[in-house]
Short mmCIF file of C-alpha atoms in Angstrom, two decimals:
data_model
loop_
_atom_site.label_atom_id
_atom_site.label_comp_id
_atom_site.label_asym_id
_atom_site.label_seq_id
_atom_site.Cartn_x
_atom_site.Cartn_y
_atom_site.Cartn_z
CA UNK A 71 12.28 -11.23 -18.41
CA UNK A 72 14.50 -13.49 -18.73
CA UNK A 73 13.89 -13.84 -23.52
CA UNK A 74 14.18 -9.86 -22.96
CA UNK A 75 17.72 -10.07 -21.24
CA UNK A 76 19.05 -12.88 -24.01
CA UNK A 77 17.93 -10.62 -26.58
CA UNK A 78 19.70 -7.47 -25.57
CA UNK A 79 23.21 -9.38 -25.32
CA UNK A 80 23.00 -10.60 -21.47
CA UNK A 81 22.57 -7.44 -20.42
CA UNK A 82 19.57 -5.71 -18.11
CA UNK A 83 16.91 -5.18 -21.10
CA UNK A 84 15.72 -1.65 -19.23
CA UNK A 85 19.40 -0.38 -19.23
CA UNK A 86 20.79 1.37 -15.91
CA UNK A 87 17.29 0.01 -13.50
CA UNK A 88 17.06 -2.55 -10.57
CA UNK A 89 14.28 -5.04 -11.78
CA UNK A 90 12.02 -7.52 -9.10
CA UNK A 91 10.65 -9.90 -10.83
CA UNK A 92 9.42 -12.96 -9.04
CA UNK A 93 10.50 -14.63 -5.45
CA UNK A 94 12.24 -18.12 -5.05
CA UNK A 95 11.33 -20.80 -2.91
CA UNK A 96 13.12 -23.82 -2.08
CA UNK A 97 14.74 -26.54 0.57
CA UNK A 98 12.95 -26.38 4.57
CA UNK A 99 12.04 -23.04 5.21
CA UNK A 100 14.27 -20.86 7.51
CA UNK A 101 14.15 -17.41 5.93
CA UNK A 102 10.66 -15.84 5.68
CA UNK A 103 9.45 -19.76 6.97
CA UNK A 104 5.86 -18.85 7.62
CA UNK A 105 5.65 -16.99 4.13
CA UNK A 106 7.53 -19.59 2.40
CA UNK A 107 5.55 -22.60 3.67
CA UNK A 108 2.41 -20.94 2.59
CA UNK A 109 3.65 -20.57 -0.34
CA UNK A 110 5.03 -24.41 -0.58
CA UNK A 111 1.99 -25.68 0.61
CA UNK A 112 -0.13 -24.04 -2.36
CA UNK A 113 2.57 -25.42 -5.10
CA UNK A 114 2.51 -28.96 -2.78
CA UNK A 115 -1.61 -28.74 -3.34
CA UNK A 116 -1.38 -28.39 -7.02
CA UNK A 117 1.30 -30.93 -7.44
CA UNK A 118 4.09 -28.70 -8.66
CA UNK A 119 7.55 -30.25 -7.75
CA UNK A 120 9.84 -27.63 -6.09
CA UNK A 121 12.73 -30.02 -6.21
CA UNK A 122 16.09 -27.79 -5.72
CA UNK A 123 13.73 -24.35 -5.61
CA UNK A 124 11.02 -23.03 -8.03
CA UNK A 125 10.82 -19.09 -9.54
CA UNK A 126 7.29 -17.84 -9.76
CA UNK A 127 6.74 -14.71 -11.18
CA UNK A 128 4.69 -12.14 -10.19
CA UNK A 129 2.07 -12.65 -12.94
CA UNK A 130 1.57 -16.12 -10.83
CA UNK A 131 1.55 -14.57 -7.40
CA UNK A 132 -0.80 -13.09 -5.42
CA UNK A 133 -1.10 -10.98 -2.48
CA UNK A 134 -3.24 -12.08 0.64
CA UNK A 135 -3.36 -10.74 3.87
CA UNK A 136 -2.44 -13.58 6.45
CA UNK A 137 -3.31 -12.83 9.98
CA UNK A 138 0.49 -14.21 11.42
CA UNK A 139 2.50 -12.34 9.00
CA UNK A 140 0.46 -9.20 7.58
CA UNK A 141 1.11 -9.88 3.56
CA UNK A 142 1.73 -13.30 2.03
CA UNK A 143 2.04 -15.12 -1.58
CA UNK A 144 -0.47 -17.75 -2.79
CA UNK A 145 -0.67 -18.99 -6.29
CA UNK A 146 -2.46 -17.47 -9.39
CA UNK A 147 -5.83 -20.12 -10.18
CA UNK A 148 -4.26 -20.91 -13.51
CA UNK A 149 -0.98 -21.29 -12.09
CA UNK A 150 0.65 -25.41 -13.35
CA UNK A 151 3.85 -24.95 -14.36
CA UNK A 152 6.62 -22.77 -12.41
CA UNK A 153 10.24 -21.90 -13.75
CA UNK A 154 12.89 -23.82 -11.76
CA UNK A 155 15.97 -22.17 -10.30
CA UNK A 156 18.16 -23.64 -12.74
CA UNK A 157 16.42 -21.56 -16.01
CA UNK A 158 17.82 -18.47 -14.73
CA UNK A 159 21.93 -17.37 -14.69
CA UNK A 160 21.61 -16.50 -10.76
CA UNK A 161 24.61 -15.38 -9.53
CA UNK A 162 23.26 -15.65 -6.38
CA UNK A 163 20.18 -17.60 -4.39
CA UNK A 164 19.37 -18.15 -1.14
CA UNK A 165 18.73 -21.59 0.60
CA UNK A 166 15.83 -22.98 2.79
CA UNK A 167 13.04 -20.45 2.24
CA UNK A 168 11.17 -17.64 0.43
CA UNK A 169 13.42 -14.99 -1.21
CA UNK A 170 12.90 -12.00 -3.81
CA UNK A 171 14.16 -12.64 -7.19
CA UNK A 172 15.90 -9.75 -9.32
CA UNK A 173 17.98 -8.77 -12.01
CA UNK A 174 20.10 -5.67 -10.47
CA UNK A 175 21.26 -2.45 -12.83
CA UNK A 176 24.45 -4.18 -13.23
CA UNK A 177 23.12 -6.99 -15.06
CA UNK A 178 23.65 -9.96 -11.93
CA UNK A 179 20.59 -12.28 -11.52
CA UNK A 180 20.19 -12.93 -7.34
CA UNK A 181 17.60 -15.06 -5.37
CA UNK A 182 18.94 -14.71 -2.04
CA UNK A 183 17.69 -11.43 -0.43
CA UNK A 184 15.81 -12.52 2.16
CA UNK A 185 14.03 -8.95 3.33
CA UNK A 186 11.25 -9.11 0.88
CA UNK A 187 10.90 -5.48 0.90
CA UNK A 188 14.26 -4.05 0.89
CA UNK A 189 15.49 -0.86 -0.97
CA UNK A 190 19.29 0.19 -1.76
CA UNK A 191 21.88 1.71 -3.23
CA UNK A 192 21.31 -0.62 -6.22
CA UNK A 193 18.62 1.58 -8.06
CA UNK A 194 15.18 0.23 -6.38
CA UNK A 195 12.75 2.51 -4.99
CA UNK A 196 10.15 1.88 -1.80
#
């Protein structure tokens, strides 16, 4: 996502369209905790650092049902390597938990929404 958007000029490859791409994990979880330490606990398992917050994509998530919260991430098998926060031009990310990552219609990288299934104004769709 991120090659596609250098290539069309810094702007949102898919024109005029709200694009989720990943989620964003980081610090001691506070927003979405129980989702986010599951999550931190699989990259902790397979030895990936999460230093100041880590960007998988949804190619390296998966759904599972958890039996606390209903829907949860865990990691791909093949998953090694994760993008950190600081590959992407965020103009926004959230702190001390799990949050969706998305390029809006207007072009601005965030990390900090911390409903996980949220729809707006913005151009996304439930």
């Amino acid at each position: 996502m991120l090659e596609l958007y250098n290539q069309e000029g810094k702007k949102n490859p898919f024109g005029n369209v709200y694009i989720d791409f990943g989620v964003q994990v980081n610090g001691s979880p506070q927003i979405n905790s129980i989702q986010a330490k599951l999550l931190m606990d699989e990259f902790n398992k397979r030895g990936v650092n999460i230093g100041e917050g880590i960007v998988p994509n949804f190619t390296q998530l998966r759904l599972v049902a958890d039996q606390e919260v209903g829907l949860a991430y865990k990691l791909a098998d093949d998953v090694k390597e994760v993008a950190p926060v600081s590959a992407y031009p965020f103009y926004d990310a959230g702190r001390s938990g799990l949050f969706r990552a998305y390029l809006n219609r207007n072009g601005n990288w965030n990390a900090n929404d911390d409903n996980l299934a949220n729809s707006n104004d913005n151009g996304r769709m439930a």
